[in-house]
Coordinates of C-alpha atoms (C1' of nucleotides) in Angstrom, one line a residue:
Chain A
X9 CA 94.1 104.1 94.5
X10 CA 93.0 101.9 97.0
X11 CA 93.6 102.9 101.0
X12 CA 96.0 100.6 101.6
X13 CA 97.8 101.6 98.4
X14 CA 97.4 104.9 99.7
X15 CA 99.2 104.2 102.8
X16 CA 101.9 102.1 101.2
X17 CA 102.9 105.6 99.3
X18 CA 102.8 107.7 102.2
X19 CA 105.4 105.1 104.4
X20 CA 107.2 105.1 101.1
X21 CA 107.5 109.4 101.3
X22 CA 108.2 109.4 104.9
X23 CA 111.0 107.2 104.0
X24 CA 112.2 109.0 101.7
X25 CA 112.0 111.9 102.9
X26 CA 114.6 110.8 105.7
X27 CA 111.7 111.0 108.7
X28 CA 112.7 107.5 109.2
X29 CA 115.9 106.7 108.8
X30 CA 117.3 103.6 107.8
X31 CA 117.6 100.9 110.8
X32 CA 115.2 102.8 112.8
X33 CA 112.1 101.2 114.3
X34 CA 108.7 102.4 112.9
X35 CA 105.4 102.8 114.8
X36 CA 103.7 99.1 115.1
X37 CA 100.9 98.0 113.5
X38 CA 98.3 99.0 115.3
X39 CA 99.4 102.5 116.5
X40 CA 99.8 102.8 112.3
X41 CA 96.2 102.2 112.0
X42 CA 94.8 104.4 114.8
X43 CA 96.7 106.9 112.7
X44 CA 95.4 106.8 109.4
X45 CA 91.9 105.8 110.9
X46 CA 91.7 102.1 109.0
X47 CA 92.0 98.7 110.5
X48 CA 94.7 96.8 111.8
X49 CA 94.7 94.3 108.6
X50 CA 94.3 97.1 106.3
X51 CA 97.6 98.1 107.9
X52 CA 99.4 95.2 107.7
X53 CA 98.7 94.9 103.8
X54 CA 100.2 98.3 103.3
X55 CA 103.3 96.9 105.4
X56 CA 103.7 93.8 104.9
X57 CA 103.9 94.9 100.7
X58 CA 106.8 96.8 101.8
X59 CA 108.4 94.1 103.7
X60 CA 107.9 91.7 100.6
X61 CA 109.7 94.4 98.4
X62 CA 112.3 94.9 100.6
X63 CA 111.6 98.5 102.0
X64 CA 110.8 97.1 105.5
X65 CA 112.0 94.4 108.4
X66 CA 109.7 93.3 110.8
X67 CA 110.0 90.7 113.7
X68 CA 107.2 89.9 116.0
X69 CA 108.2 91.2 119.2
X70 CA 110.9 93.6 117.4
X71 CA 108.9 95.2 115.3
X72 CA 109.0 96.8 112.0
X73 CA 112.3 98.6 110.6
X74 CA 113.2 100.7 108.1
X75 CA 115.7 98.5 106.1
X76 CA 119.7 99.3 105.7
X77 CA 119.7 98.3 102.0
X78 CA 116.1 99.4 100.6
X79 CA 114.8 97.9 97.3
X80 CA 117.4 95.5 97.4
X81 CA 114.6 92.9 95.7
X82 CA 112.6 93.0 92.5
X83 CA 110.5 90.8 90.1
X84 CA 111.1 90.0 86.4
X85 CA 109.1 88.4 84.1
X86 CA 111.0 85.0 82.9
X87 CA 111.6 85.3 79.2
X88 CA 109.4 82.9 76.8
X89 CA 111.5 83.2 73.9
X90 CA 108.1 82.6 71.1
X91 CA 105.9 85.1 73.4
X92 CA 108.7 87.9 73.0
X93 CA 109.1 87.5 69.5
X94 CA 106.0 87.5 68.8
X95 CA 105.7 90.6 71.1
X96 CA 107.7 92.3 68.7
X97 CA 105.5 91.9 66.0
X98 CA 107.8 89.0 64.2
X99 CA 107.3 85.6 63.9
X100 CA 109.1 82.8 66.0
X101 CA 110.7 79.7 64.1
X102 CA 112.6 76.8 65.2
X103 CA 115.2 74.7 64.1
X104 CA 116.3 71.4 65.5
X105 CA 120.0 70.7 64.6
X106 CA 120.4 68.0 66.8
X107 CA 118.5 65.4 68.9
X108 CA 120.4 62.2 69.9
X109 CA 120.7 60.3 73.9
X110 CA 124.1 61.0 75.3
X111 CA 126.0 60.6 78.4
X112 CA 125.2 64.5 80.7
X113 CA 128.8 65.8 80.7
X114 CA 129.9 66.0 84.4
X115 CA 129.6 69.1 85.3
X116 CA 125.8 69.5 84.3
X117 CA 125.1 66.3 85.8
X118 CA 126.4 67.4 89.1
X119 CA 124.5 70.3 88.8
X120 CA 121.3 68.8 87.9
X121 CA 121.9 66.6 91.1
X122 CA 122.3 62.9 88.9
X123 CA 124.2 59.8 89.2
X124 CA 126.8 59.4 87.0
X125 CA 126.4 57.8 83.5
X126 CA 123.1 59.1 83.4
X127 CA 121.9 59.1 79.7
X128 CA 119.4 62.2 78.5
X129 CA 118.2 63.4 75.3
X130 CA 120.6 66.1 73.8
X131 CA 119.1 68.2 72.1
X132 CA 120.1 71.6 69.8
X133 CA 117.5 73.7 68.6
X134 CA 118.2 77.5 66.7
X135 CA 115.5 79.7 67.3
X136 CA 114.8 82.6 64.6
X137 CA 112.7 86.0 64.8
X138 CA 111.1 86.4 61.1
X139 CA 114.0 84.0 59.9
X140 CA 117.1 86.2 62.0
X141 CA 118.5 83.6 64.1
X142 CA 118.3 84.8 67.9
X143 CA 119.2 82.2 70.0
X144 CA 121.0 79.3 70.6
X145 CA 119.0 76.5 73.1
X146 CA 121.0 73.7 74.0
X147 CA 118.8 71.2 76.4
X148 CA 119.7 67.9 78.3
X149 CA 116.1 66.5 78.9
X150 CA 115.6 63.5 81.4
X151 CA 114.2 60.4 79.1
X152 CA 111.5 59.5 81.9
X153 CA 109.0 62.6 80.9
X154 CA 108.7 61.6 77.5
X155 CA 105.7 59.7 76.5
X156 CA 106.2 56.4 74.0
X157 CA 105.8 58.5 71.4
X158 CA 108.0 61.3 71.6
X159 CA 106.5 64.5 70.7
X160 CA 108.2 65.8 67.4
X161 CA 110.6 68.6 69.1
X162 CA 111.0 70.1 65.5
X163 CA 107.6 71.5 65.3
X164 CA 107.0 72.0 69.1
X165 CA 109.5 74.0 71.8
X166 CA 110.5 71.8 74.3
X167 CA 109.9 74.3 76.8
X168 CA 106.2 75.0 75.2
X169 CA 105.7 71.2 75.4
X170 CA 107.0 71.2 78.8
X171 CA 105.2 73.9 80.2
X172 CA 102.1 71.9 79.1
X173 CA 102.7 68.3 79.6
X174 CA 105.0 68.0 82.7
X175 CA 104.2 68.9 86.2
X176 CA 107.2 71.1 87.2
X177 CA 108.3 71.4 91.0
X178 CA 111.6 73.7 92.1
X179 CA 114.0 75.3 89.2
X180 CA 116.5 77.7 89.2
X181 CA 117.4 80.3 86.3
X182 CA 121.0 81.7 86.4
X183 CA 122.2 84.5 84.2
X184 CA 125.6 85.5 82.9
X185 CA 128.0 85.7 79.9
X186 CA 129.7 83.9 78.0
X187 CA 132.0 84.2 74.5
X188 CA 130.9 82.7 71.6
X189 CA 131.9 79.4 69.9
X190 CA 132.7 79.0 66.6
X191 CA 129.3 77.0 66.4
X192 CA 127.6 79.5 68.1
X193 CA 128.9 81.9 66.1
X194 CA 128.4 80.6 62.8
X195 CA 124.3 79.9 63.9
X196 CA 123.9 83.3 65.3
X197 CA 125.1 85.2 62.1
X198 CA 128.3 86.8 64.2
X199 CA 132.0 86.3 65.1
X200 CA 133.4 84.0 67.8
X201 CA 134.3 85.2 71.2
X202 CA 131.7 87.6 70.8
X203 CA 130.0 88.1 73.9
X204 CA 126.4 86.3 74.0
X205 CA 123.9 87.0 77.2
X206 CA 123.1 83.4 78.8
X207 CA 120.3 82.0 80.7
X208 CA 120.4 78.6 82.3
X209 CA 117.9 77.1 83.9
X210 CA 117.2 73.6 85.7
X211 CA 114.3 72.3 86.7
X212 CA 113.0 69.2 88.8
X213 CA 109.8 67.8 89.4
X214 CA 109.7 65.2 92.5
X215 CA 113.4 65.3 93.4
X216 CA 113.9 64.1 89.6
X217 CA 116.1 65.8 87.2
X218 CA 113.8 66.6 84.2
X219 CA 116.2 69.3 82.0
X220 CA 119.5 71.5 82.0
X221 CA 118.8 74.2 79.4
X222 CA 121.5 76.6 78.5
X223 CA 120.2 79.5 76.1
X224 CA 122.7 82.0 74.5
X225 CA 121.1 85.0 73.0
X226 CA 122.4 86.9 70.0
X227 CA 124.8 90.1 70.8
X228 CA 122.7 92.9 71.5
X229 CA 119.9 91.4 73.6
X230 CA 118.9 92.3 77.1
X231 CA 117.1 91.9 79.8
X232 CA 114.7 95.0 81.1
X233 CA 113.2 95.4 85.0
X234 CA 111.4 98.3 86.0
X235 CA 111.9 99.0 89.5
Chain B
X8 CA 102.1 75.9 107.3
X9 CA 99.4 78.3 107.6
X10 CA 96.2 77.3 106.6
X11 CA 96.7 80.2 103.0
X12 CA 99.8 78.3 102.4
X13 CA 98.3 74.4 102.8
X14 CA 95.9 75.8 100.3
X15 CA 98.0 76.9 97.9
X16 CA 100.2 74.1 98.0
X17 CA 96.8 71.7 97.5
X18 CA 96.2 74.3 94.2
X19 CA 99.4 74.3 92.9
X20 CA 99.0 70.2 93.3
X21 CA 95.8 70.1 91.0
X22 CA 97.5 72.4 88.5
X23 CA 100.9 70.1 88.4
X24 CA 98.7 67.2 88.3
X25 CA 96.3 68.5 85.5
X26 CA 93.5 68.4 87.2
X27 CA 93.3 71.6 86.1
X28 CA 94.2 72.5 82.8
X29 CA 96.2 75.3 81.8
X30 CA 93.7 77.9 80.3
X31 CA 91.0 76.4 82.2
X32 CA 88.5 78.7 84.7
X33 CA 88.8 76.9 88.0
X34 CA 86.3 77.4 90.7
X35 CA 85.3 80.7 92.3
X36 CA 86.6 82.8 95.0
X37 CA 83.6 81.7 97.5
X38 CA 83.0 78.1 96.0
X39 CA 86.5 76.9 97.0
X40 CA 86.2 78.9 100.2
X41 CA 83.2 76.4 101.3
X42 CA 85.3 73.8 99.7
X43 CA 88.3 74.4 101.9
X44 CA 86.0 75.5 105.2
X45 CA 87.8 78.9 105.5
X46 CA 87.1 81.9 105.3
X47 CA 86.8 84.0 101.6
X48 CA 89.9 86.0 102.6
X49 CA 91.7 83.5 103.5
X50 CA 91.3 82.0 100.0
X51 CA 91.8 84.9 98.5
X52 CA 94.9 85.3 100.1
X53 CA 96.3 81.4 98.3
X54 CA 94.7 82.9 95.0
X55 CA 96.1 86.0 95.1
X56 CA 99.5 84.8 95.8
X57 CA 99.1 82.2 92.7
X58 CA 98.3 85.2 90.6
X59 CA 101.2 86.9 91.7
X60 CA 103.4 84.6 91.2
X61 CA 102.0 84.3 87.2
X62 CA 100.7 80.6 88.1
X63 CA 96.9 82.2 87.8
X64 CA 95.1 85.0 85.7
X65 CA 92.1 86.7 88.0
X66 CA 89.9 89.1 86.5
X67 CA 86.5 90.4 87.8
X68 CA 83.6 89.1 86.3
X69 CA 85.3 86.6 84.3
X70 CA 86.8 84.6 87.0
X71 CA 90.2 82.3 88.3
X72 CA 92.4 80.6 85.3
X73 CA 95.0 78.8 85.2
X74 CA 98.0 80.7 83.1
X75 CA 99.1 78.9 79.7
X76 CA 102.4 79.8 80.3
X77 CA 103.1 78.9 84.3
X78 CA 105.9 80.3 86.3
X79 CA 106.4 83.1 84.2
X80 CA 107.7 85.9 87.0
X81 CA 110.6 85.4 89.6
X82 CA 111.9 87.8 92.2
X83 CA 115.9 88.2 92.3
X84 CA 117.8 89.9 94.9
X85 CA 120.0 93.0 93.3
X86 CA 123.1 92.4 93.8
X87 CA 124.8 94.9 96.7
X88 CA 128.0 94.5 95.8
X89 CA 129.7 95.2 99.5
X90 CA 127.5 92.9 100.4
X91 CA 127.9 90.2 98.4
X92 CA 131.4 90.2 98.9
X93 CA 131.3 90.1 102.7
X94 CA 128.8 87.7 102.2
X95 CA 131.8 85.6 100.7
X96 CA 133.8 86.2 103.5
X97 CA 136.1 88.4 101.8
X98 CA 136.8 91.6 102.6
X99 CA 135.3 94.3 99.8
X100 CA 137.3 97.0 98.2
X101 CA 137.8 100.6 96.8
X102 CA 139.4 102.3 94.0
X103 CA 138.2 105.1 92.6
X104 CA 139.8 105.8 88.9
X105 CA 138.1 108.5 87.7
X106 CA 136.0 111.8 88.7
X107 CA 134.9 114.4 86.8
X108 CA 132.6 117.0 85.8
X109 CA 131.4 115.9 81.9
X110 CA 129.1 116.2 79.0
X111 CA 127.1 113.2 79.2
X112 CA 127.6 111.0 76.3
X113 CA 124.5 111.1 73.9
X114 CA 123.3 108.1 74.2
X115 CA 123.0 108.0 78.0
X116 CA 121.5 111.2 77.7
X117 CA 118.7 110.0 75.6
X118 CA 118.1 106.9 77.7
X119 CA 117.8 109.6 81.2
X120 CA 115.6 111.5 79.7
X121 CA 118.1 114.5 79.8
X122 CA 118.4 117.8 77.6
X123 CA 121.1 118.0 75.5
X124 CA 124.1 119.5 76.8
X125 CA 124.0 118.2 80.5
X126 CA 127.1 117.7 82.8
X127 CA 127.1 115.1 85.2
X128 CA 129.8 113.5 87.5
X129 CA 131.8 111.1 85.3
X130 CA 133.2 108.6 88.1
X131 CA 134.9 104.9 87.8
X132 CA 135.6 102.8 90.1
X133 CA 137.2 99.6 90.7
X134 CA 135.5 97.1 92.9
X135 CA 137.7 94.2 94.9
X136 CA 137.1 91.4 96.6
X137 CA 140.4 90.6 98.9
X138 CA 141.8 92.7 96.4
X139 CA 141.0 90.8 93.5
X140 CA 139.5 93.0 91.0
X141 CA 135.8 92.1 90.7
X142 CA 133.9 94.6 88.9
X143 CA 133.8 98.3 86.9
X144 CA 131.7 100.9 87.7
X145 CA 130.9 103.3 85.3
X146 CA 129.0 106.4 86.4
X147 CA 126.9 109.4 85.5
X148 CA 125.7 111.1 88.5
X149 CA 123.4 114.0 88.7
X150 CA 125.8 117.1 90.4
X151 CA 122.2 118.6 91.8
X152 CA 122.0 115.8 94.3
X153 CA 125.4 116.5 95.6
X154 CA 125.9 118.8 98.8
X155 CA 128.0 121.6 98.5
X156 CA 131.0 119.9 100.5
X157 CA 130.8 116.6 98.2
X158 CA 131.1 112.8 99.9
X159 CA 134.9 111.7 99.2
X160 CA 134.1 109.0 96.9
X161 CA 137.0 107.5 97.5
X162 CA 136.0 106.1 100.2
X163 CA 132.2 105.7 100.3
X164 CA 131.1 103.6 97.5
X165 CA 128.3 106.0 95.2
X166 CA 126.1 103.6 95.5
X167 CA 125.8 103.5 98.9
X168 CA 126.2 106.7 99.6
X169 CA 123.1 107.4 97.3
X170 CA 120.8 105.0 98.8
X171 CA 121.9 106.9 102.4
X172 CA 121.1 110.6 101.4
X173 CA 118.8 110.7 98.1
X174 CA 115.5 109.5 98.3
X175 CA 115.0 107.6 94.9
X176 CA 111.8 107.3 93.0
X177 CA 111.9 105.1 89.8
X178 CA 114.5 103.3 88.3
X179 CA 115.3 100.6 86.1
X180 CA 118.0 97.6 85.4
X181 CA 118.8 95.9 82.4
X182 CA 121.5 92.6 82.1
X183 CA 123.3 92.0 78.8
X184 CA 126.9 91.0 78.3
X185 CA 129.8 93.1 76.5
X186 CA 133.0 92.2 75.4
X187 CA 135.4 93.4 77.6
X188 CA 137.6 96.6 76.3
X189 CA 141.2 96.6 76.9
X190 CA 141.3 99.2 79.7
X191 CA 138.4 96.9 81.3
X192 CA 140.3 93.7 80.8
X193 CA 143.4 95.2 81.9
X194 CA 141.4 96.4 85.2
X195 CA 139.8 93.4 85.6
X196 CA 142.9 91.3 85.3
X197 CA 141.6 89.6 82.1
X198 CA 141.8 89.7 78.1
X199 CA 140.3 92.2 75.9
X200 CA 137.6 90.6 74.4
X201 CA 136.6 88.3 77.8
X202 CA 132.6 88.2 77.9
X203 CA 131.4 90.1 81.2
X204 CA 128.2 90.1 82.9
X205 CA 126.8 93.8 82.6
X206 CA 124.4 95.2 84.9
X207 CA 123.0 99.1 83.8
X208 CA 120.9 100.9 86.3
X209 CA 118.9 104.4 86.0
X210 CA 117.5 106.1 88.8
X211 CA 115.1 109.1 88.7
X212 CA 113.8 110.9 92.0
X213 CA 111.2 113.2 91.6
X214 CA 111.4 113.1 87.4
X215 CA 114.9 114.1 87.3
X216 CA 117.4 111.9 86.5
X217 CA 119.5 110.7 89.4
X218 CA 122.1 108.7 87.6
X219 CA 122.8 106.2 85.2
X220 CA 125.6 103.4 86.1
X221 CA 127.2 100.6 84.2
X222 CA 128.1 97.8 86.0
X223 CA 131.1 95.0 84.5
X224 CA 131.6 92.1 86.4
X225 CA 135.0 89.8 85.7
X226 CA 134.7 86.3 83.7
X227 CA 132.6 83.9 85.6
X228 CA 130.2 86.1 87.5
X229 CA 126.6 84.7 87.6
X230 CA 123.2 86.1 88.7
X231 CA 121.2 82.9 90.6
X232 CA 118.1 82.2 91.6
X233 CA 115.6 79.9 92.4
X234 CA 111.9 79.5 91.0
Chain C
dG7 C1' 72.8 94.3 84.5
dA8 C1' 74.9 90.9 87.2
dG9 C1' 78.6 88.0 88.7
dT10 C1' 83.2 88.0 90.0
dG11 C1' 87.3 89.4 92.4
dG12 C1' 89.2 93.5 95.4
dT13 C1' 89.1 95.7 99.4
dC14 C1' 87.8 96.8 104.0
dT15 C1' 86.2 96.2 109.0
dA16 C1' 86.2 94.9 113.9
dG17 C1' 87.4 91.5 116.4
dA18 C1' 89.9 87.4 117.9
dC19 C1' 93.5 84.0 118.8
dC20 C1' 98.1 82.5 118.0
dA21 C1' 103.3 82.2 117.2
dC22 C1' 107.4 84.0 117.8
dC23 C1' 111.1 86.0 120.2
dA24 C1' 113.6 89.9 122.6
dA25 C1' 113.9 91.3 127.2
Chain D
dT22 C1' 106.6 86.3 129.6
dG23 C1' 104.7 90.1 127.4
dG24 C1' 104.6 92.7 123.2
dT25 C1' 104.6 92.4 118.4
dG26 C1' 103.4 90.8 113.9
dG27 C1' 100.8 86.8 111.5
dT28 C1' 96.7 84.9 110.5
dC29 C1' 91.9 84.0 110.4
dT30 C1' 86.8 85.0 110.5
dA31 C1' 82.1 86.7 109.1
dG32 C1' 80.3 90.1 107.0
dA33 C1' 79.9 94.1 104.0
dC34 C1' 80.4 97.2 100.1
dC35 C1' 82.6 98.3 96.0
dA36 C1' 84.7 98.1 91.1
dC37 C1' 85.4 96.1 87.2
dT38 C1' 84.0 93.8 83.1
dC39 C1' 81.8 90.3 80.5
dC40 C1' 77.2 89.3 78.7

DNA sequence: GAGTGGTCTAGACCACCAA
DNA sequence: TGGTGGTCTAGACCACTCC
């Protein structure tokens, strides 16, 4: 355990321990690191982690507070669908069910920020864990990233080939639920209306749309943070 | 922009722009340090903050590369319920349904690391927003973190009271989606069946389990955010 | 063993913002 | 406008791990 590690745990205990209460103003920095004999950027490593995770406020001038709300923030680790299957000891197939360039409905195309009757590769791909169908990826994917020849999408994941061949910028990933279709259903081996976990996600790279992906899981799947 | 951040930003350029491939080992700690005319901290700081964020892999002795899968961690907000629904401008809601001393159910047992046997406080609550039914709460909660006159839970919300009076240690969350049952559809002003957004929570404090707490939000809840 | 990142120091200047 | 956190430097030693 490094020292300011070290540190980080103690301010963690004393605010736990209710010797500073939430909303109260802490020692600063530099009073701190008289204290536990280090320097001042020692200090503010130990801090400033806390801050990042939550735990702490601080202002210049202000100072640093114990926050009203504490761990109110977290990280996860986005889900790569081939490096968690494989994870799990299986092996990771795809299928392509569809590929053709359609109008983006209106409601992703808002959301993707894009003129109207903007045309984009639709595509529909099932993905499998040792041949069990697992998820359901359906992708609106901006025609300007493709090269002349487009890759073949049946033997490469978009996302892998995107992830290699296109300079990403800002995304967003969304989570929620949704029931199944009858087309969902029938792919992912259960009954409609049944209730799938979904993740969407958008991404852009200069100001340009590049892809709307909306991926709905198999009943029983989950998403797992340690705090 | 600080002169950590600039840097980064000029990093994350040459990775976008495949100047750097992924996989690739890019250029030491000191070597861009003399590159960039700061000092090594101060590019250790852009590095680190790249590794952190999944866009690099750092190890001792074999050096900086750049990940093969980029972007592969995000930091979410947990949702505070109260606060989120002040946040909307409405005004956030109480009802609490059930409270009880019980056997907890084997399964939750098993995932707290309890003995068999246990009791815990069975509550449930209803959460509004403007008195719109929003979300379920389902809870197990440890009766040896309780003081002898308990909190009226009526009118504190658990989960606030908890983060007020018991310091917690570990925990974890997990995000799937259930079909809705009909007592929660009927709660929840929608059809048994509906797909809702579930949110599960464990807490431990000092090894002992704190409590475990299912959360069901109505049809059309969404966790955002942005990469 | 040797090269790389990880941490730490003592000091300095700066940016922000509450008083 | 003064106090606080934010950043930066030049240098040092250490810890890990690949060779």
């Amino acid at each position: 355990m490094t020292a300011w590690e070290t540190i980080r745990e103690e301010l963690l205990r004393r605010i736990r321990a209710r010797d500073w209460l939430p909303g109260a103003t802490i020692p600063g920095e530099e009073a701190l690191a008289i204290e536990f004999g280090v320097a001042r950027a020692t200090m503010n490593r130990a801090l400033r982690d806390l801050a990042d995770a939550g735990v702490l406020e601080r202002r210049r001038k202000a100072g640093t507070r114990v926050a009203l709300h504490p761990a109110r923030r977290a990280r996860f680790d986005i889900p790569v669908i081939r490096l968690e299957v494989e994870a799990g000891g299986k092996v990771h197939g795809l299928r392509l069910l569809h590929q053709a360039l359609e109008p983006v409905p209106a409601d992703i195309a808002f959301r993707l920020r894009l003129p109207a009757d903007c045309r984009f590769w639709h595509l529909q791909t099932l993905h499998l864990a040792d041949s069990a169908p697992l998820m359901v990826e359906d992708r609106w994917l901006s025609p300007h990233v493709l090269p002349d020849p487009a890759p073949d999408f049946a033997k490469v994941s978009v996302n892998e080939w995107l992830v290699g061949n296109v300079p990403l910028d800002t995304g967003s990933i969304d989570f929620t639920a949704a029931n199944a279709t009858e087309a969902e259903a029938a792919l992912l081996g259960t009954t409609p209306g049944a209730a799938l976990f979904v993740v969407e996600r958008m991404t852009w790279t200069d100001e340009q749309a590049v892809t709307h992906v909306r991926l709905a899981y198999a009943p029983g799947y989950r998403v797992h943070t340690l705090l």
